[in-house]
Coordinates of C-alpha atoms and ligand atoms in Angstrom, one line a residue:
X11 CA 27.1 -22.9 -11.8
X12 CA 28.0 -21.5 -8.7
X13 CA 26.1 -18.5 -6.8
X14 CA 26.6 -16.0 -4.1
X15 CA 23.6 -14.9 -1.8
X16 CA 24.2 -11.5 0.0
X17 CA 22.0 -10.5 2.9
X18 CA 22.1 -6.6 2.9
X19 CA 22.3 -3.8 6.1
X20 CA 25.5 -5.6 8.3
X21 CA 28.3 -2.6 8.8
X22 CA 31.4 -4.2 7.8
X23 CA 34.3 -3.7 10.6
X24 CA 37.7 -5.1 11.0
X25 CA 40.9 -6.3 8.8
X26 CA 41.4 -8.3 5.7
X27 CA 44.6 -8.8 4.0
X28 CA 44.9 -8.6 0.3
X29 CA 46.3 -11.1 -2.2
X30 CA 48.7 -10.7 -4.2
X31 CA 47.9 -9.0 -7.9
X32 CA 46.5 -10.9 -10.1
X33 CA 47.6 -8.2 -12.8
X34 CA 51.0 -8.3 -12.0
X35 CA 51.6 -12.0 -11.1
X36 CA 49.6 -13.6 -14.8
X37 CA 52.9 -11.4 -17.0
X38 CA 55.2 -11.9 -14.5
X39 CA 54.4 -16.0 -14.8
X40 CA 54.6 -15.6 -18.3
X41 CA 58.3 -14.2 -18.3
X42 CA 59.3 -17.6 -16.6
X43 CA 59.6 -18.5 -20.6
X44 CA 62.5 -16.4 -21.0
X45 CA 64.9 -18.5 -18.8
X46 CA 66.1 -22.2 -18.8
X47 CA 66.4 -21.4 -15.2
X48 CA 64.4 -21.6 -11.8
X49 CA 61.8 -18.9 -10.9
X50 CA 60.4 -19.5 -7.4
X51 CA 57.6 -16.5 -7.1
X52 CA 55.5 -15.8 -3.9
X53 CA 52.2 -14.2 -3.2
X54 CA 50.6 -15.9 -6.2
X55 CA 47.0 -15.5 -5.3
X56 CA 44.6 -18.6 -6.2
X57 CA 42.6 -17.7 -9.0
X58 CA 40.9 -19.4 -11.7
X59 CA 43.0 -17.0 -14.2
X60 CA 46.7 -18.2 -12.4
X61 CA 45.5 -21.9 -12.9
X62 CA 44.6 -21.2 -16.8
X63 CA 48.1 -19.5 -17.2
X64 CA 49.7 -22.7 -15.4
X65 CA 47.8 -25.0 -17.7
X66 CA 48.6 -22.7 -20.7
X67 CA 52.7 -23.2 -19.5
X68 CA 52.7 -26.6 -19.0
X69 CA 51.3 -27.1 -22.1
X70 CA 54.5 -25.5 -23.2
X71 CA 56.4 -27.9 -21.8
X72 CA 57.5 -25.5 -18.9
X73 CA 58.0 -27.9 -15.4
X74 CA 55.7 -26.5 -13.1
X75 CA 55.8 -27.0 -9.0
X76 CA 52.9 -25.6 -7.5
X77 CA 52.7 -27.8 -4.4
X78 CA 53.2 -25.8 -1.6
X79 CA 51.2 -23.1 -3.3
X80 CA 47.9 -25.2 -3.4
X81 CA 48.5 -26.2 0.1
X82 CA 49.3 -23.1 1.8
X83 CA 50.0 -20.2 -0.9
X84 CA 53.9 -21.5 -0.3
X85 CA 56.0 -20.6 -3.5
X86 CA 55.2 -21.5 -7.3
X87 CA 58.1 -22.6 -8.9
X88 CA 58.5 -22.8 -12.6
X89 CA 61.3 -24.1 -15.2
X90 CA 61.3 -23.3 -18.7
X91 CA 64.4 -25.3 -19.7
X92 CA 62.3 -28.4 -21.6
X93 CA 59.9 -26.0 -23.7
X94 CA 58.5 -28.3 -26.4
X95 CA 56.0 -26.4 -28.1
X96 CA 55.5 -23.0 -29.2
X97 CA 51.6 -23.0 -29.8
X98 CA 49.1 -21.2 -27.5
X99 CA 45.6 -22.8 -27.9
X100 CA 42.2 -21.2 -28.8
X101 CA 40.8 -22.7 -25.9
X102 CA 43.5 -21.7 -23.6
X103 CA 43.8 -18.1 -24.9
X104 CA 39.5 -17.1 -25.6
X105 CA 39.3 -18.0 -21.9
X106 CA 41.6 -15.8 -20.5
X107 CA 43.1 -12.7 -23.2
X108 CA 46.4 -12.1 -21.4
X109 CA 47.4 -15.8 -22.9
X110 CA 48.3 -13.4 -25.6
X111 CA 51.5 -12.1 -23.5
X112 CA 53.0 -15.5 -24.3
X113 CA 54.0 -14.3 -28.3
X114 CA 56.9 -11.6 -27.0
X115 CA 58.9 -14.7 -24.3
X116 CA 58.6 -17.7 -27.1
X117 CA 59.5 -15.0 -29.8
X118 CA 62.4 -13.5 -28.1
X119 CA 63.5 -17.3 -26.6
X120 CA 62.6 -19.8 -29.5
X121 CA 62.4 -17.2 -32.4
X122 CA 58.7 -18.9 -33.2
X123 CA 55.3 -18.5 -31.5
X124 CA 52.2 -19.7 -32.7
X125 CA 49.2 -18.1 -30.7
X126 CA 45.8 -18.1 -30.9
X127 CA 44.4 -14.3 -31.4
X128 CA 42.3 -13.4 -28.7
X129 CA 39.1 -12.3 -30.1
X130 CA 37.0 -10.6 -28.1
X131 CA 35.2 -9.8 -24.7
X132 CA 32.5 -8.8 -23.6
X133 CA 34.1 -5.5 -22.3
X134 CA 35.1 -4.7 -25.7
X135 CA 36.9 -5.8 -28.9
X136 CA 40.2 -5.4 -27.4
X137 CA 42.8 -5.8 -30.2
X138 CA 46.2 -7.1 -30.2
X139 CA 47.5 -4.4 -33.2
X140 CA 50.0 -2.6 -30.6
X141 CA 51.3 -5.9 -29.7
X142 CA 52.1 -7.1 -33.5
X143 CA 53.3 -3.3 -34.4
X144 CA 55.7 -3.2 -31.9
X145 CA 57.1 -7.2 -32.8
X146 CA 57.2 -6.1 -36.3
X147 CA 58.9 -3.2 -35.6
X148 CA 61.8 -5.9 -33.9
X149 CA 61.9 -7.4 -37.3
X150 CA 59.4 -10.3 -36.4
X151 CA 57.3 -11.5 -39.7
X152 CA 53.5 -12.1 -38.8
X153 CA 51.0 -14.3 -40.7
X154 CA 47.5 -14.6 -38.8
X155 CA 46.4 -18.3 -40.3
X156 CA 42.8 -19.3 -39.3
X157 CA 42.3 -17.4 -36.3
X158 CA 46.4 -17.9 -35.0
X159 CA 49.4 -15.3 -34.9
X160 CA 52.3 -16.8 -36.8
X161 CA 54.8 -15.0 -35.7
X162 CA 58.8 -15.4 -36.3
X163 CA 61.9 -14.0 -36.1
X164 CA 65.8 -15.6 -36.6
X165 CA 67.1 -12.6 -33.9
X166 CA 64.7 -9.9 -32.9
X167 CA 66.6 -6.5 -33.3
X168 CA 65.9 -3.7 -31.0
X169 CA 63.7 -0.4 -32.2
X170 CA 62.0 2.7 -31.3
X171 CA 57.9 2.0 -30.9
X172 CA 55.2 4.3 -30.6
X173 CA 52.2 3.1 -28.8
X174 CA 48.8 4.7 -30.1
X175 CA 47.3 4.1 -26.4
X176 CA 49.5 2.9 -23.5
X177 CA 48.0 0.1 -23.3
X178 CA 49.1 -2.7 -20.8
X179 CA 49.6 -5.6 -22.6
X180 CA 51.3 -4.0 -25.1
X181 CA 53.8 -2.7 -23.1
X182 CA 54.3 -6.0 -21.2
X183 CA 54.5 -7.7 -24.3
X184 CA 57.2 -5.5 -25.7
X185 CA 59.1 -5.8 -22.9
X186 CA 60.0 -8.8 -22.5
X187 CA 60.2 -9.5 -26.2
X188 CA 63.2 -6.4 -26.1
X189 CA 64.6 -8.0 -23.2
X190 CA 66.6 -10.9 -24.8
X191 CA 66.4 -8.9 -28.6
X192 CA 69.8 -7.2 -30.1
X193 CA 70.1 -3.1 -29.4
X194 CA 68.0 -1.2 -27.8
X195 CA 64.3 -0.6 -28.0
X196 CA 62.8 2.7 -26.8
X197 CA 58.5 1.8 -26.4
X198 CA 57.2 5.5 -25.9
X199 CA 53.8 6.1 -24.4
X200 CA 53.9 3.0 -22.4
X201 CA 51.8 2.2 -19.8
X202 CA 52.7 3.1 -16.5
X203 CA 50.7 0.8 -14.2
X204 CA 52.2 -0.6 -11.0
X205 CA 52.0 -4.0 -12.8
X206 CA 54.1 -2.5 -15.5
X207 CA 56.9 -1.7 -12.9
X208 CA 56.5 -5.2 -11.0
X209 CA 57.4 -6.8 -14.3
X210 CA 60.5 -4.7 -15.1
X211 CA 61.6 -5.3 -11.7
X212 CA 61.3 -9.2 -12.0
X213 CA 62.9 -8.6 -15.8
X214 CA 65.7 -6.7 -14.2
X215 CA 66.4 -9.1 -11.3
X216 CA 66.6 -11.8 -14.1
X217 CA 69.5 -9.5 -16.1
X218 CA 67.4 -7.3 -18.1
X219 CA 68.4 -4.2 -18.8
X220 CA 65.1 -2.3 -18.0
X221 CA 64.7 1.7 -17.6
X222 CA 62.1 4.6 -17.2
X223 CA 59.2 1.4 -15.9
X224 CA 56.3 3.0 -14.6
X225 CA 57.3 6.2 -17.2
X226 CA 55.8 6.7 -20.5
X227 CA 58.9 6.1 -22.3
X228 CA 61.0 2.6 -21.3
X229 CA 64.0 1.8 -22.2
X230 CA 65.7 -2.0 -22.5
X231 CA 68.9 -3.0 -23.6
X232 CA 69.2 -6.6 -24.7
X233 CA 70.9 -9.0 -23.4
X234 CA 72.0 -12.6 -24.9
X235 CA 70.2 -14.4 -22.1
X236 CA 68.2 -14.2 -18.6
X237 CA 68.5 -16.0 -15.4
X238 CA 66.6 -17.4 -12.9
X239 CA 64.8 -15.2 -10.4
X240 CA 62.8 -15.0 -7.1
X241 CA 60.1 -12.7 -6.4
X242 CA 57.1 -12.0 -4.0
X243 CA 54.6 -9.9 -6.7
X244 CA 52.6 -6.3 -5.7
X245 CA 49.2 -6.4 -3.4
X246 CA 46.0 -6.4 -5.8
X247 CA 45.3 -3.2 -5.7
X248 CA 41.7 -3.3 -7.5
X249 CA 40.8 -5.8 -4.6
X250 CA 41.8 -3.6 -2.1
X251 CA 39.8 -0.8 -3.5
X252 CA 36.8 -3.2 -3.6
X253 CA 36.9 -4.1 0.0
X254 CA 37.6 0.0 0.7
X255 CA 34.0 0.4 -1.4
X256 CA 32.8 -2.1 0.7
X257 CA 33.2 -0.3 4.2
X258 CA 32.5 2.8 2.8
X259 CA 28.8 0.9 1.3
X260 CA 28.0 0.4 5.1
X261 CA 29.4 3.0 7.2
X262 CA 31.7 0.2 8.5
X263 CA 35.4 0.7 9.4
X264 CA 37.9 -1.7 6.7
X265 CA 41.2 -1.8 7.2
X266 CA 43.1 -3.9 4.4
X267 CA 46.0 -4.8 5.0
X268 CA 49.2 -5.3 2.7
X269 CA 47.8 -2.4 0.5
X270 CA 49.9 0.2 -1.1
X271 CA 48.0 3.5 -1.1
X272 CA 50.3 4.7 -3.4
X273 CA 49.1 2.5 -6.0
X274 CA 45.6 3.9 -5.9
X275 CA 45.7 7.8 -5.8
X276 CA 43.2 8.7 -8.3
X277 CA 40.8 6.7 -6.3
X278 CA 41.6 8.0 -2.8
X279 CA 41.4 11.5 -4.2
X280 CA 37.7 10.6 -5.5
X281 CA 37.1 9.2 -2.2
X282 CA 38.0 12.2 0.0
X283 CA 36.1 14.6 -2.8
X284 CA 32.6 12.3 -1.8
X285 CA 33.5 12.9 1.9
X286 CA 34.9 9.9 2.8
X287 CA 37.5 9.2 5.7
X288 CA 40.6 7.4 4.8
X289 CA 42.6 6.1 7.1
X290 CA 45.7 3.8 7.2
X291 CA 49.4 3.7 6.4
X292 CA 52.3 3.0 3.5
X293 CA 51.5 -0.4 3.8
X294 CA 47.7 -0.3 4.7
X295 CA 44.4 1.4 3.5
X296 CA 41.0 1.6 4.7
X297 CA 38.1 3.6 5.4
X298 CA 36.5 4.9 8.9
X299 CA 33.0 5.1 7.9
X300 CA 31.6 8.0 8.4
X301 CA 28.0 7.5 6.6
X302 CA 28.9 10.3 4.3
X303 CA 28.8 9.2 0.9
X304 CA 28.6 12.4 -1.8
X305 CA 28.0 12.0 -5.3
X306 CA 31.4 12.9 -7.7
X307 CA 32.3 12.5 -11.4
X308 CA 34.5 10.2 -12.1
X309 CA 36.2 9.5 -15.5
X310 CA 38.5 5.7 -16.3
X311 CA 42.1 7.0 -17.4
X312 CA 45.2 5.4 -18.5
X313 CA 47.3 5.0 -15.1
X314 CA 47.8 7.3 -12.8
X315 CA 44.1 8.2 -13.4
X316 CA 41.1 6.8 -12.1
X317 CA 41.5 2.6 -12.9
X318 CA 38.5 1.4 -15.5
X319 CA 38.7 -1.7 -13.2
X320 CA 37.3 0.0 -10.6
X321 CA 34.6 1.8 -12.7
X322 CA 32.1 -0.6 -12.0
X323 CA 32.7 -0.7 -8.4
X324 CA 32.6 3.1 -7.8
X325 CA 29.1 3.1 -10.1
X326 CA 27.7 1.3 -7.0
X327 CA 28.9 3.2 -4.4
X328 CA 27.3 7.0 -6.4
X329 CA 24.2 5.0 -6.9
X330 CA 23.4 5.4 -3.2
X331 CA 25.7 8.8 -2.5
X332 CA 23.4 12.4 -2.2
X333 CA 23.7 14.2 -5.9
X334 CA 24.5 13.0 -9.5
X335 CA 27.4 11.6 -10.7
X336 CA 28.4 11.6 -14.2
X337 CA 31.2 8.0 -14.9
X338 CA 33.1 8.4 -17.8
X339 CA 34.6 5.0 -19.5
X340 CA 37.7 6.2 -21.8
X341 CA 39.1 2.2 -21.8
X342 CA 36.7 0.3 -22.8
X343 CA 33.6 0.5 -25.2
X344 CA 31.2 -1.9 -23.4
X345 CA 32.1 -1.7 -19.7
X346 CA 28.9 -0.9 -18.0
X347 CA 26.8 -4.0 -17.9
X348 CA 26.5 -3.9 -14.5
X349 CA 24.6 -1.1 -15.2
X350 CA 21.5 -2.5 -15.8
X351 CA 21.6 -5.2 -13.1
X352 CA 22.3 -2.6 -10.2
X353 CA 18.7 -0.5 -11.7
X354 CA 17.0 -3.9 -11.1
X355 CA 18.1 -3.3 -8.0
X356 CA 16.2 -0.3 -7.9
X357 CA 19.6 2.2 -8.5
X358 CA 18.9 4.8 -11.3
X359 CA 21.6 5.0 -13.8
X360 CA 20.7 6.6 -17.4
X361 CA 23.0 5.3 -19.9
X362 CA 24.2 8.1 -22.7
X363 CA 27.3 6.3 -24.8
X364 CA 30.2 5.9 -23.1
X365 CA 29.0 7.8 -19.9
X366 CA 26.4 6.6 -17.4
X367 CA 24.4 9.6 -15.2
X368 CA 23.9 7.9 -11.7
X369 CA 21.2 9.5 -9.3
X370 CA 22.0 8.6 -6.1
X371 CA 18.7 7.0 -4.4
X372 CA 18.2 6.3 -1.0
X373 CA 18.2 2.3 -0.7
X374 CA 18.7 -0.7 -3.0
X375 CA 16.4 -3.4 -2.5
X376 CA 18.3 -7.1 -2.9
X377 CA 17.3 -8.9 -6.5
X378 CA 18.1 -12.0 -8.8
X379 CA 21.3 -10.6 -10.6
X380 CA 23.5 -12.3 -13.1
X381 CA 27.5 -11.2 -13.2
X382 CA 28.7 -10.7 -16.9
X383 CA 32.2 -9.9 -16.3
X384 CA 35.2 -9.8 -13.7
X385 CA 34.8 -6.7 -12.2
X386 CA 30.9 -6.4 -12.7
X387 CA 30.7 -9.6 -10.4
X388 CA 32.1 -7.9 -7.3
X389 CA 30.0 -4.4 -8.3
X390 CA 26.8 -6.7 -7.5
X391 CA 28.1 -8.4 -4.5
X392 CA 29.0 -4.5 -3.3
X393 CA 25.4 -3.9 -4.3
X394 CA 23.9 -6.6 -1.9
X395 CA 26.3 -5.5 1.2
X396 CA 24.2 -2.6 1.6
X397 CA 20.6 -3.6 -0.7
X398 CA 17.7 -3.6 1.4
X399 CA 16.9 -8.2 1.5
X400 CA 18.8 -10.8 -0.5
X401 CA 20.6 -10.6 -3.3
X402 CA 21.0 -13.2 -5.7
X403 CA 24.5 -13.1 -8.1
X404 CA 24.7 -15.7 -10.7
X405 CA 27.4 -16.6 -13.0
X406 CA 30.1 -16.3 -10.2
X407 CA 32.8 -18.1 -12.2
X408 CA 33.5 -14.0 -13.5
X409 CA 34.1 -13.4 -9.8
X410 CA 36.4 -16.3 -9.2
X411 CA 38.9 -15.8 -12.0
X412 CA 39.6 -12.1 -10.3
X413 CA 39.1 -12.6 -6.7
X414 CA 40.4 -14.7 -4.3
X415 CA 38.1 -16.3 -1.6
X416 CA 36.1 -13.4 -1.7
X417 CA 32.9 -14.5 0.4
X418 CA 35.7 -15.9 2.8
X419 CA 37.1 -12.3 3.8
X420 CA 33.6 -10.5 3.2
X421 CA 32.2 -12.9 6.0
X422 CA 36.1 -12.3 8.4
X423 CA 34.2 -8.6 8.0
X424 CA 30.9 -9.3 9.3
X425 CA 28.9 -9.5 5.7
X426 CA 26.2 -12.2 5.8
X427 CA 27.6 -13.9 2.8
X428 CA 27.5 -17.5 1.3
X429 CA 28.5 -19.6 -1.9
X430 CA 25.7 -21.8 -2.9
X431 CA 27.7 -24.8 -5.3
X432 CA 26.0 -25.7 -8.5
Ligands
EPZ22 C1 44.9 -4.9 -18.7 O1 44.2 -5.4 -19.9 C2 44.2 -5.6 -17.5 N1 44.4 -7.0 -17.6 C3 42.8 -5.2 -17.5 O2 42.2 -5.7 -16.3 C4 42.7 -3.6 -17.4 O3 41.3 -3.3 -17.4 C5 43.4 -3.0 -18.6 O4 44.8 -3.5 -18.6 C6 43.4 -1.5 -18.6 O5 44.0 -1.1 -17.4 C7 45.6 -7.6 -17.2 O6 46.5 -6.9 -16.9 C8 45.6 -9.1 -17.3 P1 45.1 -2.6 -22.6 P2 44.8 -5.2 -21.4 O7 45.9 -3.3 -23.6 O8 46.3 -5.3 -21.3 C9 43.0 -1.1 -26.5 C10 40.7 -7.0 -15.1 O9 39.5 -6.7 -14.8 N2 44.1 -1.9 -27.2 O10 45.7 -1.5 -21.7 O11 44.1 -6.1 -22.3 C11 42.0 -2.0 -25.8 O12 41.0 -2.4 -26.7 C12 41.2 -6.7 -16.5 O13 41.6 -7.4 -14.3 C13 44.2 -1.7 -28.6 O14 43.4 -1.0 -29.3 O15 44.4 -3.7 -21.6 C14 41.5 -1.2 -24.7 O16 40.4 -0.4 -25.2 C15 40.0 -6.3 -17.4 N3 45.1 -2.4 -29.3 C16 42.6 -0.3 -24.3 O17 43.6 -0.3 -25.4 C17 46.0 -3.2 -28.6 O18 46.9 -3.8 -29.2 C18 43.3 -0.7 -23.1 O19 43.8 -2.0 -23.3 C19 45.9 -3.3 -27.2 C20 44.9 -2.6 -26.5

């Protein structure tokens, strides 16, 4: 297994560019199964999560050209007219959860899908009940049979749905499933993500009749069939925050560029409140680092509040700011593992349920650490940018499957950075 050693104390200066979203582009893939016709989509970042969802639509029998995106991140086209099978494996779908957003597209297409449940992470449990209450609701039967999602339906009809929490895949889900379904369906507390609103524009610019996206209530009409489409996805906007952290970690000044501030308010607001200064445009968002890190509370919301994917990330940055900060996780119910790799590294985070008290100390001294999920991974490689010595990250295929070329644009920004293969 691969790892990443991280030399700490180089100010970070300069421009990166940010991929594409990894958030947006694995549903919008996925909504290729809704056509017989060509999607050509651009800004596809390379990540091990894009390659599983390829390999999971393949296996479907959709034709996939991904040429000139392996070469030189050209365009990925895909072509769901010869779909075969209507099965999404265990293997495919325990390696990667959003698999899951395959049920809703072979439902809504084929009238069948037989997918694996998820099971779960080690984030949390992370059910799929909003998903099946909302296809029921469309008039889909569901049988879970050892460990798969049954799930059929002659002509899904369309319906009002109430989501418990907004949550993303649900939405998603349900959204493309009411896209090609009969009537209209109304999903209320949706989730209102930028991702969300990238989908619904792809889903619109292949005939859906999508309203109110990036709302808490959405609105489709269906439609008896979609066409194909072209479309250049969102900038990641958690891996622009992450290199943001990253010049703010050591006083350095970070420009990324293709960002979308607008995408990331909650987190620019918590930035300005530690005494940070943002700089940067509609289109571009960094940091002039000002050595001025002070600590703030922070608590993970539901979009537009502060993103639980950056929760991990901003833990790092308040273990070396001047107070307390208190971090709040609302998402998730196991999301601070990093927690207790970053006190190896000498921060000091007490742990009380679902919020974690960070004292901010002076330095971090570089350790051994070991990554144990996506966004965990890049918290530790923040940690060694600005650890006192070498730091150590093992288990960087979490880093890979969420971050593209990562050591790549840390080193473009002066970090003493390197990948050792194992
Ligand atoms: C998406 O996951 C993202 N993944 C996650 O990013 C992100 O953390 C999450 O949204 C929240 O913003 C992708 O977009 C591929 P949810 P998703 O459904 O859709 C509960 C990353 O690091 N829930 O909004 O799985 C669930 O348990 C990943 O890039 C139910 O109870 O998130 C969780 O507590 C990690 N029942 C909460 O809702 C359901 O049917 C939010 O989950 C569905 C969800």
């Amino acid at each position: 297994m691969d790892k990443i050693i991280v030399q700490g104390g180089r100010r970070l200066q300069g421009e990166v560019a940010v991929s594409g979203s990894k958030n947006a582009a694995l549903p919008i893939l996925i909504s290729s199964l809704l056509t017989s016709e060509t999607c050509v989509y651009q800004g596809i970042p390379h990540l091990v999560d894009i390659n599983t969802t390829l390999k999971l639509l393949g296996g479907l029998g959709v034709e996939v050209d991904k040429e000139s995106w392996a070469k030189d991140s050209g365009d990925l086209t895909l072509r769901a007219d010869r779909v075969k099978n209507v099965e999404a494996s265990y293997d495919l779908v325990k390696t990667m959860r959003a698999s899951f957003l395959v049920t809703g597209p072979l439902l809504a297409r084929f009238g069948r899908a037989h997918v694996s449940t998820p099971g779960g992470c080690a984030i949390g449990t992370r059910p799929v009940n909003l998903h099946l209450k909302g296809l029921a609701a469309m008039g889909a039967s569901i049988d879970q049979v050892h460990g798969y999602m049954e799930v059929r339906a002659k002509k899904l009809r369309g319906a009002k749905i109430y989501l418990d929490l907004p949550s993303v895949g649900a939405t998603e889900n349900l959204m493309m499933a009411a896209s090609l379904a009969e009537g209209t369906t109304v999903i209320e507390n949706a989730a209102k993500e930028p991702e969300i609103e990238d989908l619904a524009a792809v889903l619109n610019k292949m005939g859906a009749q999508v309203q109110g996206a990036g709302s808490d209530i959405i609105r489709i009409e269906g439609v008896t069939s979609l066409r194909g489409v072209k479309h250049r996805v969102i900038p990641d906007r958690i891996e622009a925050a992450s290199f943001v952290i990253a010049g703010v970690l050591t006083g350095g000044n970070v420009l990324v560029t293709g960002a979308r501030p607008a995408h990331l308010d909650a987190f620019s607001i918590k930035l300005k409140e530690a005494g940070v200064d943002l700089v940067g445009g509609e289109n571009s968002f960094g940091v002039k680092g000002n050595g001025k890190i002070k600590s703030v509370d922070v608590t993970t919301l539901p979009y537009p509040g502060f993103p639980t994917d950056l929760q991990a990330q901003m833990m790092v940055l308040m273990s070396v700011a001047d107070g307390v900060s208190v971090i709040t996780e609302t998402i998730f119910e196991n999301r601070f593992m990093h927690a207790q790799e970053l006190d190896r590294m000498g921060a000091d985070i007490r742990l009380e349920g679902n919020r974690a008290v960070v004292r901010g100390v002076k330095e971090l001294s570089g350790a051994p650490v070991m990554a144990t999920d996506l966004r965990a991974s890049v918290s530790l490689i923040l940690a060694g940018l600005v650890a006192n010595g070498t730091t150590e990250v093992s288990r960087v295929y979490h880093l890979d499957r969420g971050y593209e070329r990562i050591e790549q644009k840390l080193s473009k920004l002066g970090a003493a950075i390197e990948r050792i293969r194992g």
